[in-house]
């Protein structure tokens, strides 16, 4: 079609929104290179001091911890979400499918605060898990689970599960079942069919899910803030602390810029590293 | 076909595994629901006595009430603006080529990977530099940025399933482009547009991190009010509120599933 009716009407509002977003990102970038004037919301002249300060152990460690936390969360989420996505796509009962779908997807729409709060009750010293463990006689005293990175990971896995299930299920549902049937008819057992056909073919979904889980965890704030309770510091909690406790917005901005660059770099690396696997999937 | 014992064992262990994972997914919700009816102010498990008083407190705590109405205002504006802007743009992307198309699309989809705190910080700095106050427009703008990708995605999926011949038929019968859009395209896209709006609304109503950065005491939404509450008090009021939250969200999603087909919206349809 050569005619493009309403093109201007369709695109210009979106263009305005994109302009707003670009301006906001440019503002962060600009602020990251401004000097901080203690006790004032005004900023000073241009400087690279903020970026130089980021190599201090406190901040370097926070970056390292955050990336580690993201990897662990994404890995655990993948392991737990795969069977669920598989059951969701492959079950023959529509009641089971609806149940899994609602159970897996509802948490996505509850927001971080509600979900984090519910994990505080599960993990607390008088909480569900500790009461259960003590009653069963497995431990003598409550185990400290709040304010630990293990607790943060458990809650983050729960927070990232829905999106991982959705992405894996999308990948699994586009697999041509005839490939599996062909393998079966040639005598492959169910385990072999899964390992040599289904798993490789679902690789695109796995890669997409893993990188999204990574990005979401990197972006999480309420969970590390409330469950970590200041003892697990991540990029997000540091940025908030710098911005709203010490009003050092320039430094918070530089932390955001480096954090964003780092998470984009990790995701790009992930895509690069898993490219052979994806090629395998498309070749099969 | 008779199954071997090994295949049956495999099948059942798969079912047990899935049930165990579902338990992990549902556990916090169940624990919260039980805690909400706990009579005592201490966050202890299991409750010794039952009561509804935390529900009353959740309803009477003024910050929650104000947060609810603030959130509703922001959500209705943000998801409606995002619907109009996002759906129009998705149609343009799907049908036309124009300058800066992929750049514009990339920018508008980028909030999917840019952390919400970065966007919140950016909007906050922008507002302080341009002298704009921290009022509702600022919160609404932030939410539009965040939910736009979801509306675009949902419109895309509907456009893929749209039979273009219906539009060609209408225009060959003499309908103007405007009439085709209003009487053929938009009605056919309606389920997708509605579900996109619903998704955007639910996400906006629950958005927390970016809102924490850009809202003030006067514009704080419910999740922000809840966050402030949990930092100050440790009683089950929030559990009661969470129960209401979970119930309403599950109800809305069941509704969306029954009438619009959640599988289609999420693109996990097996067929």
Coordinates of C-alpha atoms in Angstrom, one line a residue:
Chain A
X1 CA 0.0 0.0 0.0
X2 CA 1.4 3.4 -0.9
X3 CA -1.2 5.5 0.8
X4 CA -0.7 6.0 4.5
X5 CA -3.9 7.4 5.9
X6 CA -3.7 9.1 9.3
X7 CA 0.1 8.4 9.6
X8 CA 0.7 11.8 11.3
X9 CA -2.2 11.2 13.8
X10 CA -1.0 7.7 14.6
X11 CA 2.7 8.5 15.1
X12 CA 2.9 12.0 16.6
X13 CA 1.4 11.3 20.1
X14 CA 3.9 8.3 20.3
X15 CA 6.6 10.6 19.2
X16 CA 5.8 13.1 22.0
X17 CA 5.9 10.3 24.6
X18 CA 9.2 9.1 23.1
X19 CA 10.6 12.6 23.4
X20 CA 9.6 12.8 27.0
X21 CA 11.3 9.5 27.8
X22 CA 14.4 10.5 25.9
X23 CA 14.5 13.8 27.8
X24 CA 14.2 12.0 31.1
X25 CA 17.1 9.7 30.2
X26 CA 19.1 12.6 29.0
X27 CA 18.4 14.3 32.4
X28 CA 19.9 11.3 34.2
X29 CA 22.9 11.3 32.0
X30 CA 23.5 15.0 32.4
X31 CA 23.1 14.8 36.2
X32 CA 25.6 12.0 36.4
X33 CA 28.3 14.4 35.3
X34 CA 27.4 17.3 37.7
X35 CA 29.1 18.1 41.0
X36 CA 27.1 17.5 44.2
X37 CA 26.7 20.5 46.5
X38 CA 26.0 19.1 50.0
X39 CA 22.8 20.3 51.5
X40 CA 21.4 21.7 48.3
X41 CA 19.2 20.4 45.5
X42 CA 21.1 22.6 43.0
X43 CA 24.0 21.0 41.2
X44 CA 27.4 22.3 40.4
X45 CA 29.5 22.3 37.2
X46 CA 30.5 19.4 35.0
X47 CA 32.8 16.7 36.5
X48 CA 33.6 13.1 36.2
X49 CA 34.1 12.8 40.0
X50 CA 30.9 10.7 40.4
X51 CA 32.1 8.0 38.1
X52 CA 35.6 7.9 39.7
X53 CA 33.9 7.4 43.1
X54 CA 32.1 4.3 41.8
X55 CA 35.3 2.2 42.0
X56 CA 35.3 2.5 45.8
X57 CA 34.9 -1.0 47.3
X58 CA 31.5 -0.2 48.8
X59 CA 30.0 0.5 45.3
X60 CA 32.0 -2.0 43.3
X61 CA 30.8 -4.7 45.8
X62 CA 27.2 -3.6 45.4
X63 CA 27.5 -4.0 41.6
X64 CA 29.1 -7.4 42.0
X65 CA 26.5 -8.5 44.5
X66 CA 23.6 -7.3 42.4
X67 CA 24.8 -9.2 39.3
X68 CA 25.4 -12.4 41.3
X69 CA 21.9 -12.0 42.9
X70 CA 20.4 -11.6 39.4
X71 CA 22.1 -14.7 38.0
X72 CA 21.1 -16.8 41.0
X73 CA 17.5 -15.6 40.8
X74 CA 17.3 -16.1 37.1
X75 CA 18.7 -19.6 37.3
X76 CA 16.4 -20.8 40.1
X77 CA 13.5 -19.2 38.4
X78 CA 14.2 -21.1 35.2
X79 CA 14.5 -24.4 37.0
X80 CA 11.1 -23.9 38.8
X81 CA 9.3 -22.2 35.9
X82 CA 10.1 -24.8 33.2
X83 CA 8.0 -27.7 34.6
X84 CA 5.1 -25.3 35.2
X85 CA 5.3 -23.9 31.7
X86 CA 5.6 -27.4 30.3
X87 CA 2.5 -28.6 32.2
X88 CA 0.6 -25.4 31.2
X89 CA 1.2 -26.0 27.5
X90 CA 0.9 -29.8 27.4
X91 CA -1.9 -30.6 29.8
X92 CA -5.1 -31.9 28.1
X93 CA -7.4 -30.8 30.9
X94 CA -8.6 -27.2 30.3
X95 CA -9.4 -26.9 34.0
X96 CA -5.8 -27.7 34.9
X97 CA -4.6 -25.2 32.3
X98 CA -6.8 -22.4 33.6
X99 CA -5.7 -23.1 37.1
X100 CA -2.0 -23.1 36.3
X101 CA -2.4 -20.0 34.2
X102 CA -4.3 -18.0 36.9
X103 CA -2.0 -19.3 39.7
X104 CA 1.1 -18.5 37.7
X105 CA 0.0 -15.2 36.3
X106 CA -1.9 -13.5 39.2
X107 CA 1.3 -12.7 41.1
X108 CA 2.5 -10.7 38.1
X109 CA -0.2 -8.2 38.7
X110 CA 0.1 -8.0 42.5
X111 CA 3.0 -5.6 42.5
X112 CA 6.2 -5.9 44.3
X113 CA 5.0 -4.6 47.7
X114 CA 2.2 -7.1 48.3
X115 CA 4.4 -10.0 47.2
X116 CA 7.4 -8.8 49.3
X117 CA 5.2 -8.3 52.3
X118 CA 3.8 -11.8 52.0
X119 CA 7.4 -13.2 51.9
X120 CA 8.2 -11.2 55.1
X121 CA 5.5 -13.2 56.9
X122 CA 6.7 -16.5 55.4
X123 CA 10.4 -15.8 56.3
X124 CA 10.2 -13.9 59.6
X125 CA 11.5 -15.3 62.9
X126 CA 7.9 -15.8 64.0
X127 CA 6.8 -16.5 60.5
X128 CA 5.4 -19.5 58.8
X129 CA 8.5 -21.4 57.8
X130 CA 10.2 -20.9 61.2
X131 CA 7.1 -22.0 63.1
X132 CA 6.8 -25.0 60.9
X133 CA 10.5 -26.0 61.3
X134 CA 10.4 -25.5 65.1
X135 CA 7.1 -27.5 65.5
X136 CA 8.5 -30.3 63.4
X137 CA 11.6 -30.3 65.6
X138 CA 13.9 -29.8 62.7
X139 CA 15.5 -26.8 64.4
X140 CA 15.7 -25.7 68.0
X141 CA 15.6 -22.0 67.4
X142 CA 14.2 -19.9 64.5
X143 CA 16.6 -19.7 61.6
X144 CA 17.4 -16.2 60.5
X145 CA 15.9 -15.9 57.0
X146 CA 15.0 -12.2 56.9
X147 CA 17.8 -9.8 56.1
X148 CA 19.8 -12.6 54.3
X149 CA 20.5 -12.9 50.6
X150 CA 18.9 -16.3 50.6
X151 CA 15.7 -14.8 51.7
X152 CA 15.9 -12.1 49.1
X153 CA 16.5 -14.7 46.4
X154 CA 13.6 -16.8 47.5
X155 CA 11.3 -13.8 47.2
X156 CA 12.8 -12.5 44.0
X157 CA 12.4 -16.0 42.4
X158 CA 8.7 -15.8 43.3
X159 CA 8.5 -12.3 41.9
X160 CA 10.1 -13.3 38.5
X161 CA 8.3 -16.7 38.1
X162 CA 5.2 -15.4 36.3
X163 CA 7.1 -13.6 33.5
X164 CA 9.4 -16.6 33.1
X165 CA 6.5 -19.0 32.9
X166 CA 4.8 -16.8 30.2
X167 CA 8.0 -16.6 28.1
X168 CA 8.8 -20.3 28.4
X169 CA 5.2 -21.3 27.6
X170 CA 5.2 -19.0 24.6
X171 CA 8.4 -20.8 23.4
X172 CA 7.0 -24.3 24.1
X173 CA 3.7 -23.6 22.5
X174 CA 5.3 -22.9 19.1
X175 CA 7.2 -26.2 19.0
X176 CA 6.0 -28.5 16.2
X177 CA 4.7 -31.6 18.0
X178 CA 5.4 -33.7 14.9
X179 CA 9.2 -33.5 15.6
X180 CA 8.5 -35.2 19.0
X181 CA 6.2 -37.8 17.4
X182 CA 8.8 -38.6 14.8
X183 CA 11.4 -39.2 17.5
X184 CA 8.9 -41.4 19.4
X185 CA 8.0 -43.4 16.4
X186 CA 11.7 -44.1 15.9
X187 CA 11.8 -45.6 19.3
X188 CA 13.1 -42.8 21.6
X189 CA 11.8 -42.9 25.2
X190 CA 10.1 -39.9 26.8
X191 CA 13.2 -38.7 28.5
X192 CA 15.3 -38.9 25.3
X193 CA 12.6 -37.1 23.3
X194 CA 12.6 -34.3 25.9
X195 CA 16.3 -34.0 26.1
X196 CA 17.1 -34.2 22.4
X197 CA 14.0 -32.5 20.9
X198 CA 11.8 -30.5 23.2
X199 CA 14.6 -28.9 25.3
X200 CA 16.7 -27.7 22.4
X201 CA 13.6 -26.4 20.6
X202 CA 12.5 -24.4 23.6
X203 CA 15.9 -22.7 23.8
X204 CA 14.7 -19.3 22.4
X205 CA 12.1 -19.2 25.2
X206 CA 14.7 -20.1 27.7
X207 CA 17.1 -17.4 26.6
X208 CA 14.3 -14.8 26.4
X209 CA 13.0 -15.8 29.9
X210 CA 16.5 -15.8 31.5
X211 CA 17.4 -12.4 30.2
X212 CA 14.0 -10.9 31.2
X213 CA 14.3 -12.5 34.7
X214 CA 17.8 -11.0 34.9
X215 CA 16.6 -7.5 33.9
X216 CA 13.6 -7.6 36.3
X217 CA 15.8 -8.7 39.2
X218 CA 18.2 -5.9 38.4
X219 CA 15.3 -3.5 38.5
X220 CA 13.7 -4.9 41.7
X221 CA 13.7 -2.5 44.6
X222 CA 11.0 -3.3 47.2
X223 CA 12.2 -6.9 47.7
X224 CA 15.9 -6.2 48.4
X225 CA 15.0 -3.1 50.4
X226 CA 12.4 -4.7 52.7
X227 CA 13.7 -8.3 52.9
X228 CA 17.3 -7.3 52.7
X229 CA 16.6 -4.7 55.4
X230 CA 19.8 -2.7 54.6
X231 CA 22.0 -5.7 55.0
X232 CA 21.8 -6.8 51.4
X233 CA 22.7 -3.8 49.4
X234 CA 22.0 -3.7 45.7
X235 CA 22.3 -1.0 43.0
X236 CA 18.6 -0.1 43.4
X237 CA 18.7 0.3 47.2
X238 CA 21.9 2.3 47.0
X239 CA 20.4 4.7 44.4
X240 CA 17.3 5.2 46.6
X241 CA 19.4 5.8 49.7
X242 CA 21.7 8.3 47.9
X243 CA 18.7 10.1 46.4
X244 CA 16.3 10.3 49.3
X245 CA 18.6 10.1 52.4
X246 CA 21.5 12.2 51.3
X247 CA 19.9 14.0 48.4
X248 CA 23.0 13.3 46.3
X249 CA 21.1 13.1 43.0
X250 CA 24.2 13.4 40.8
X251 CA 25.8 10.4 42.4
X252 CA 22.5 8.4 42.3
X253 CA 22.3 9.3 38.6
X254 CA 25.8 8.1 37.8
X255 CA 25.1 4.9 39.7
X256 CA 21.9 4.4 37.5
X257 CA 23.9 5.0 34.3
X258 CA 26.6 2.5 35.1
X259 CA 23.9 0.1 36.4
X260 CA 22.0 0.4 33.2
X261 CA 25.1 0.0 31.0
X262 CA 26.1 -3.0 33.1
X263 CA 22.8 -4.8 32.9
X264 CA 22.5 -4.1 29.1
X265 CA 26.0 -5.5 28.7
X266 CA 25.3 -8.7 30.6
X267 CA 22.1 -9.2 28.6
X268 CA 23.9 -8.7 25.3
X269 CA 26.6 -11.1 26.5
X270 CA 24.0 -13.7 27.4
X271 CA 22.4 -13.4 23.9
X272 CA 25.9 -13.7 22.3
X273 CA 26.8 -16.7 24.5
X274 CA 23.6 -18.6 23.8
X275 CA 23.5 -17.9 20.1
X276 CA 25.0 -21.4 19.2
X277 CA 22.2 -22.9 21.2
X278 CA 19.6 -20.9 19.4
X279 CA 21.1 -21.8 16.1
X280 CA 20.8 -25.4 17.1
X281 CA 17.2 -24.9 17.9
X282 CA 16.4 -23.4 14.5
X283 CA 18.4 -26.0 12.6
X284 CA 16.6 -28.9 14.1
Chain B
X1 CA -1.7 -48.2 24.1
X2 CA -0.4 -49.7 27.4
X3 CA 2.1 -47.6 29.2
X4 CA 5.1 -49.2 30.9
X5 CA 5.5 -48.8 34.7
X6 CA 8.5 -46.5 34.0
X7 CA 6.4 -44.2 31.9
X8 CA 3.7 -44.1 34.6
X9 CA 6.2 -43.4 37.3
X10 CA 7.7 -40.6 35.2
X11 CA 4.2 -39.1 34.6
X12 CA 3.3 -39.1 38.3
X13 CA 6.7 -37.7 39.4
X14 CA 6.1 -34.9 36.9
X15 CA 2.7 -34.2 38.4
X16 CA 4.1 -34.2 41.9
X17 CA 6.8 -31.8 40.8
X18 CA 4.3 -29.4 39.2
X19 CA 2.1 -29.6 42.3
X20 CA 5.1 -28.8 44.5
X21 CA 6.0 -25.8 42.4
X22 CA 2.4 -24.5 42.4
X23 CA 2.6 -24.8 46.2
X24 CA 5.6 -22.6 46.2
X25 CA 3.8 -20.1 44.0
X26 CA 0.7 -20.1 46.1
X27 CA 2.2 -20.4 49.6
X28 CA 2.8 -16.7 50.3
X29 CA -0.8 -15.9 49.3
X30 CA -2.1 -18.6 51.6
X31 CA 0.0 -17.5 54.5
X32 CA -1.0 -13.9 54.1
X33 CA -4.7 -14.9 53.9
X34 CA -4.4 -16.8 57.2
X35 CA -2.5 -14.0 58.9
X36 CA -5.1 -11.4 57.8
X37 CA -7.6 -13.0 60.2
X38 CA -5.2 -13.1 63.1
X39 CA -6.6 -11.3 66.1
X40 CA -3.2 -10.4 67.6
X41 CA -1.1 -7.5 66.5
X42 CA 2.1 -9.6 66.4
X43 CA 3.0 -11.1 63.1
X44 CA 3.0 -14.6 64.4
X45 CA 2.0 -17.9 62.8
X46 CA -0.4 -19.7 63.2
X47 CA -2.9 -17.2 64.7
X48 CA -4.2 -18.0 68.2
X49 CA -7.5 -16.2 67.8
X50 CA -9.5 -14.9 64.8
X51 CA -10.9 -11.5 64.0
X52 CA -11.8 -9.2 61.2
X53 CA -10.4 -6.1 62.8
X54 CA -7.4 -5.7 60.5
X55 CA -9.8 -5.5 57.6
X56 CA -11.6 -2.6 59.4
X57 CA -8.2 -1.0 60.1
X58 CA -7.2 -1.3 56.4
X59 CA -10.4 0.4 55.4
X60 CA -10.2 3.1 58.0
X61 CA -6.5 4.0 57.7
X62 CA -6.7 7.3 55.8
X63 CA -3.5 6.9 53.9
X64 CA -4.8 3.8 52.2
X65 CA -8.1 5.4 51.3
X66 CA -6.3 8.4 49.8
X67 CA -3.7 6.2 48.1
X68 CA -6.5 4.1 46.6
X69 CA -8.2 7.2 45.0
X70 CA -4.9 8.7 43.9
X71 CA -4.0 5.4 42.4
X72 CA -7.3 5.1 40.6
X73 CA -6.9 8.6 39.2
X74 CA -3.4 7.9 37.9
X75 CA -4.4 4.5 36.6
X76 CA -7.4 5.6 34.7
X77 CA -5.6 8.5 33.1
X78 CA -2.4 6.6 32.4
X79 CA -3.9 3.5 30.9
X80 CA -6.3 5.4 28.8
X81 CA -3.6 7.7 27.4
X82 CA -1.4 4.7 26.8
X83 CA -4.2 2.9 25.0
X84 CA -4.8 5.7 22.5
X85 CA -1.1 6.5 22.0
X86 CA 0.1 2.8 22.0
X87 CA -2.7 1.4 19.8
X88 CA -2.3 4.2 17.2
X89 CA 1.4 3.7 17.1
X90 CA 1.1 -0.1 16.9
X91 CA -1.2 0.2 13.9
X92 CA 1.3 2.6 12.2
X93 CA 4.2 0.3 12.9
X94 CA 2.3 -2.7 11.6
X95 CA 1.2 -1.2 8.4
X96 CA 3.4 1.7 7.3
X97 CA 7.0 2.4 6.9
X98 CA 8.2 5.9 7.9
X99 CA 11.3 7.7 9.0
X100 CA 12.8 6.8 12.4
X101 CA 10.3 3.9 12.7
X102 CA 12.5 1.4 14.4
X103 CA 14.2 4.1 16.5
X104 CA 10.9 5.3 17.8
X105 CA 9.7 1.7 18.4
X106 CA 13.0 0.9 20.3
X107 CA 12.6 4.0 22.5
X108 CA 9.0 3.2 23.4
X109 CA 9.8 -0.4 24.2
X110 CA 12.9 0.4 26.2
X111 CA 11.0 0.7 29.6
X112 CA 10.7 -3.1 29.4
X113 CA 14.5 -3.3 30.2
X114 CA 15.3 0.1 31.8
X115 CA 14.9 -0.3 35.6
X116 CA 11.9 1.5 36.9
X117 CA 14.0 3.4 39.4
X118 CA 16.1 4.8 36.6
X119 CA 13.0 6.1 34.8
X120 CA 11.6 7.4 38.0
X121 CA 14.9 9.2 38.8
X122 CA 15.0 10.6 35.2
X123 CA 11.4 12.0 35.4
X124 CA 12.1 13.5 38.8
X125 CA 15.3 15.2 37.7
X126 CA 13.5 16.5 34.5
X127 CA 10.7 17.9 36.6
X128 CA 13.0 19.7 39.0
X129 CA 15.0 21.1 36.1
X130 CA 12.0 22.4 34.2
X131 CA 10.4 23.6 37.3
X132 CA 7.4 21.3 36.9
X133 CA 5.9 20.4 40.3
X134 CA 5.5 16.8 41.6
X135 CA 1.8 16.7 40.9
X136 CA -0.5 14.2 39.2
X137 CA 0.6 14.9 35.6
X138 CA 4.2 13.8 36.5
X139 CA 3.0 10.5 38.0
X140 CA 0.7 9.9 35.1
X141 CA 3.4 10.6 32.5
X142 CA 5.7 8.1 34.3
X143 CA 3.0 5.5 34.3
X144 CA 2.3 6.1 30.5
X145 CA 5.9 5.4 29.8
X146 CA 5.9 2.2 31.8
X147 CA 2.7 0.6 30.5
X148 CA 2.9 1.7 26.8
X149 CA 4.9 -1.4 25.7
X150 CA 2.2 -3.7 27.1
X151 CA -0.6 -1.9 25.1
X152 CA 1.6 -2.0 22.0
X153 CA 2.2 -5.7 22.4
X154 CA -1.4 -6.5 22.9
X155 CA -2.5 -4.4 19.8
X156 CA 0.2 -6.1 17.7
X157 CA -1.2 -9.5 18.5
X158 CA -4.7 -8.5 17.6
X159 CA -3.4 -6.9 14.3
X160 CA -1.7 -10.2 13.4
X161 CA -5.0 -12.0 13.8
X162 CA -6.9 -9.4 11.9
X163 CA -8.2 -10.4 8.4
X164 CA -7.1 -7.6 6.2
X165 CA -9.6 -8.6 3.5
X166 CA -12.4 -7.2 5.6
X167 CA -10.9 -3.7 5.4
X168 CA -10.2 -4.1 1.6
X169 CA -13.8 -5.2 1.2
X170 CA -15.0 -2.1 3.0
X171 CA -12.8 0.3 1.0
X172 CA -13.7 -1.4 -2.3
X173 CA -17.3 -0.7 -1.5
X174 CA -16.5 3.0 -1.2
X175 CA -15.8 3.5 2.5
X176 CA -13.3 6.3 3.2
X177 CA -10.2 5.5 5.2
X178 CA -11.8 7.1 8.3
X179 CA -14.9 5.1 8.0
X180 CA -12.9 1.8 7.5
X181 CA -10.9 2.6 10.7
X182 CA -14.0 3.4 12.8
X183 CA -16.4 0.7 11.5
X184 CA -14.1 -2.2 10.6
X185 CA -10.6 -1.9 12.1
X186 CA -11.3 -0.6 15.6
X187 CA -14.3 -2.9 16.2
X188 CA -12.3 -5.9 15.1
X189 CA -9.4 -4.9 17.3
X190 CA -11.6 -4.2 20.3
X191 CA -10.9 -7.4 22.3
X192 CA -7.2 -6.8 22.0
X193 CA -7.5 -3.1 22.8
X194 CA -9.7 -3.9 25.9
X195 CA -7.3 -6.5 27.2
X196 CA -4.3 -4.2 26.6
X197 CA -6.1 -1.5 28.6
X198 CA -6.9 -3.9 31.4
X199 CA -3.3 -5.1 31.5
X200 CA -2.0 -1.5 31.5
X201 CA -4.5 -0.5 34.2
X202 CA -3.6 -3.4 36.5
X203 CA 0.2 -2.8 36.0
X204 CA -0.2 0.9 36.6
X205 CA -2.3 0.5 39.7
X206 CA 0.4 -1.8 41.2
X207 CA 3.5 0.1 40.0
X208 CA 5.7 0.9 42.9
X209 CA 9.3 1.8 42.3
X210 CA 9.1 4.6 39.8
X211 CA 6.0 6.0 41.6
X212 CA 8.0 6.1 44.9
X213 CA 10.5 8.4 43.1
X214 CA 8.0 10.8 41.4
X215 CA 5.1 11.0 43.8
X216 CA 4.8 13.3 46.8
X217 CA 2.8 13.0 50.0
X218 CA -0.2 14.4 48.2
X219 CA 0.0 12.1 45.1
X220 CA 1.2 8.8 46.7
X221 CA -0.6 5.8 45.3
X222 CA -1.7 2.7 47.2
X223 CA 1.5 0.7 46.8
X224 CA 3.6 3.6 48.0
X225 CA 1.2 4.0 51.0
X226 CA 1.6 0.3 51.7
X227 CA 5.4 0.5 51.5
X228 CA 5.4 3.4 54.0
X229 CA 3.1 1.5 56.3
X230 CA 5.2 -1.7 56.4
X231 CA 8.2 0.4 57.4
X232 CA 6.4 1.9 60.3
X233 CA 4.1 -0.8 61.6
X234 CA 4.3 -4.6 61.9
X235 CA 0.7 -5.6 62.3
X236 CA -1.5 -7.7 60.0
X237 CA -3.3 -4.7 58.5
X238 CA -1.3 -5.0 55.3
X239 CA -2.1 -8.7 55.2
X240 CA -5.8 -7.9 55.2
X241 CA -5.2 -5.3 52.4
X242 CA -3.2 -7.9 50.5
X243 CA -6.0 -10.4 50.7
X244 CA -8.4 -7.9 49.1
X245 CA -5.8 -7.1 46.5
X246 CA -5.2 -10.8 45.6
X247 CA -9.0 -11.5 45.5
X248 CA -9.7 -8.5 43.2
X249 CA -6.8 -9.2 40.9
X250 CA -7.6 -12.9 40.6
X251 CA -11.2 -12.0 39.9
X252 CA -10.2 -9.5 37.2
X253 CA -7.9 -12.1 35.6
X254 CA -10.5 -14.8 35.7
X255 CA -12.8 -12.4 34.0
X256 CA -10.2 -11.6 31.4
X257 CA -9.5 -15.3 30.9
X258 CA -13.2 -16.2 30.4
X259 CA -14.1 -13.3 28.1
X260 CA -10.9 -12.5 26.3
X261 CA -8.7 -15.6 26.5
X262 CA -5.7 -15.0 28.7
X263 CA -3.7 -17.5 26.6
X264 CA -4.1 -15.5 23.5
X265 CA -3.2 -12.2 25.2
X266 CA -0.1 -13.8 26.7
X267 CA 0.7 -15.6 23.4
X268 CA 0.9 -19.0 25.1
X269 CA -1.9 -20.5 23.0
X270 CA -1.1 -24.1 22.1
X271 CA -3.0 -24.0 18.9

